[in-house]
Coordinates of C-alpha atoms in Angstrom, one line a residue:
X1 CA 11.8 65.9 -27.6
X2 CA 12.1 62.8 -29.5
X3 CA 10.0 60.0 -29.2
X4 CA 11.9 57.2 -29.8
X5 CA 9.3 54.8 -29.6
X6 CA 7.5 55.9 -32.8
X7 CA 10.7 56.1 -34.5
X8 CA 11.4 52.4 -33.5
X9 CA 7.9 51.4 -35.0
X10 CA 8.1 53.6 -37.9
X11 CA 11.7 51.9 -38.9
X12 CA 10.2 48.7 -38.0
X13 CA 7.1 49.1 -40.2
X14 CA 9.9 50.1 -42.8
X15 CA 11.4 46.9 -42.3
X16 CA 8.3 44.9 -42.8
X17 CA 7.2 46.3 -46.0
X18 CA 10.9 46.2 -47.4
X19 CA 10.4 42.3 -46.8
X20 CA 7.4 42.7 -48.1
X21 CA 8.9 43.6 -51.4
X22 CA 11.4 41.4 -51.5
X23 CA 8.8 38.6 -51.2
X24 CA 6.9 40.0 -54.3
X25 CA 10.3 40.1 -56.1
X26 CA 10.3 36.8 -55.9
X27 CA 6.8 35.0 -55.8
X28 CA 4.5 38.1 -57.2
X29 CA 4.3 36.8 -60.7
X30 CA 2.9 33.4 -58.9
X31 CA 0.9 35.4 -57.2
X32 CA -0.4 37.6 -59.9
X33 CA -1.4 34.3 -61.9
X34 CA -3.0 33.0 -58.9
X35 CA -5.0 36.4 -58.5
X36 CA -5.7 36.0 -62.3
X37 CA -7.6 32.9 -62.0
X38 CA -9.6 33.5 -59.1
X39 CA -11.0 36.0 -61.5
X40 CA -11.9 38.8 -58.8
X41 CA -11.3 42.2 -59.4
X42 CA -10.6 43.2 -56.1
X43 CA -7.6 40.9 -56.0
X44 CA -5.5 42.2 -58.6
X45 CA -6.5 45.8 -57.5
X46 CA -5.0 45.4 -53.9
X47 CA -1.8 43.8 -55.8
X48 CA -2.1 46.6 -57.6
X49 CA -2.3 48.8 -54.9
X50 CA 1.0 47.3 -53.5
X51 CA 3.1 47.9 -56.7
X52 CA 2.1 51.9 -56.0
X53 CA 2.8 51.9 -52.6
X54 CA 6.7 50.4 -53.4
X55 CA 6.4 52.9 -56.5
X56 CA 7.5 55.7 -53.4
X57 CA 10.7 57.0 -52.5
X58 CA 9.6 55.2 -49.3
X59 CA 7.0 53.4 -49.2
X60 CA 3.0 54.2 -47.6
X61 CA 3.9 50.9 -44.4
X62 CA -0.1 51.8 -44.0
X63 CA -1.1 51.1 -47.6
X64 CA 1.1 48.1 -47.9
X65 CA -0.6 46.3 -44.9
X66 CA -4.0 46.9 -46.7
X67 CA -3.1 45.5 -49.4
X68 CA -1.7 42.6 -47.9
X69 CA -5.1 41.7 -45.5
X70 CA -7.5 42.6 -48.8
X71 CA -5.4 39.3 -50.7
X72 CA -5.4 37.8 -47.7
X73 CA -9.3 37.5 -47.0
X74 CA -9.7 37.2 -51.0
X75 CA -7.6 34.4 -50.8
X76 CA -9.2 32.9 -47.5
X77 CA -12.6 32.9 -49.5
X78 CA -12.1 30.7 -51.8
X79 CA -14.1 27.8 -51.8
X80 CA -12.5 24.3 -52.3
X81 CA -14.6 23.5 -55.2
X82 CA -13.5 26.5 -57.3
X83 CA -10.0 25.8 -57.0
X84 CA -10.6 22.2 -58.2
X85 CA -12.4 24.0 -61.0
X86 CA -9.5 26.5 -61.8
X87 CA -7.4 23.3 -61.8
X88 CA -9.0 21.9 -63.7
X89 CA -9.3 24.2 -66.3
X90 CA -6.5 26.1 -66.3
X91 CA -3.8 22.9 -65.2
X92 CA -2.7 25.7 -62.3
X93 CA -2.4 24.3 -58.5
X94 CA -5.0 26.8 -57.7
X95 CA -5.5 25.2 -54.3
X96 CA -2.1 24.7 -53.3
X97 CA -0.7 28.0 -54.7
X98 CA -3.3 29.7 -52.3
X99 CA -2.3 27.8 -49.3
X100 CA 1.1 28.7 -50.1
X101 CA 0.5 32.1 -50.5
X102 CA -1.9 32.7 -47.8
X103 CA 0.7 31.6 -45.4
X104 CA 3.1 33.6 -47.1
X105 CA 1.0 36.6 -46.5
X106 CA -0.3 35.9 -43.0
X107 CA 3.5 35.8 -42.2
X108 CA 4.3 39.0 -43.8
X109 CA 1.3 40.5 -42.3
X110 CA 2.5 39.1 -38.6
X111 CA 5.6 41.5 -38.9
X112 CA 3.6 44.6 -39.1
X113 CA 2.4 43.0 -35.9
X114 CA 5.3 43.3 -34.2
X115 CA 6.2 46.2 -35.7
X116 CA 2.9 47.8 -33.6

């Protein structure tokens, strides 16, 4: 018999990481410079990590949400004086940009919530 339940999550899931992708079309090169300067590794490998999960016929929902809480948390440890410095140095709105984009994310992440 067919559960229909985990079909419902599963297209749900779907659902999230397609807007998921459709955010990145739009705000991942502001991302990627933001993940740039912060200078940490692990940042631009869990971005990276997203572009290979969308580089599926259908995308890993699993991988994507991974992704998505590892930039989250990187961007949640920042500390205020470092984006002042990457300001600074760089003339980038470091500490706006992750504001922006930590909401962003937190959002996108809440829809695999609901997915669940």
């Amino acid at each position: 018999m067919l559960n229909t339940t985990t079909l419902d999550t599963a297209e749900a899931r779907l659902g999230a990481a397609y807007t998921v992708e459709q955010h990145l079309r739009r705000h991942g090169a502001s991302l990627c410079d933001l993940l740039d300067a912060l200078d940490d590794p692990s940042g631009f490998s869990a971005l990276c990590d997203l572009h290979v999960a969308f580089g599926q016929p259908i995308p890993d929902t699993d991988a994507v949400e991974v992704a998505l809480r590892d930039i989250r948390r990187i961007l949640a440890d920042q500390m205020p004086s470092s984006l002042d410095r990457i300001g600074r140095e760089r003339g980038l709105p470091a500490a706006d940009m992750t504001r922006w984009h930590g909401a962003r994310i937190s959002e996108l992440l809440g829809r695999f919530s609901l997915a669940d």
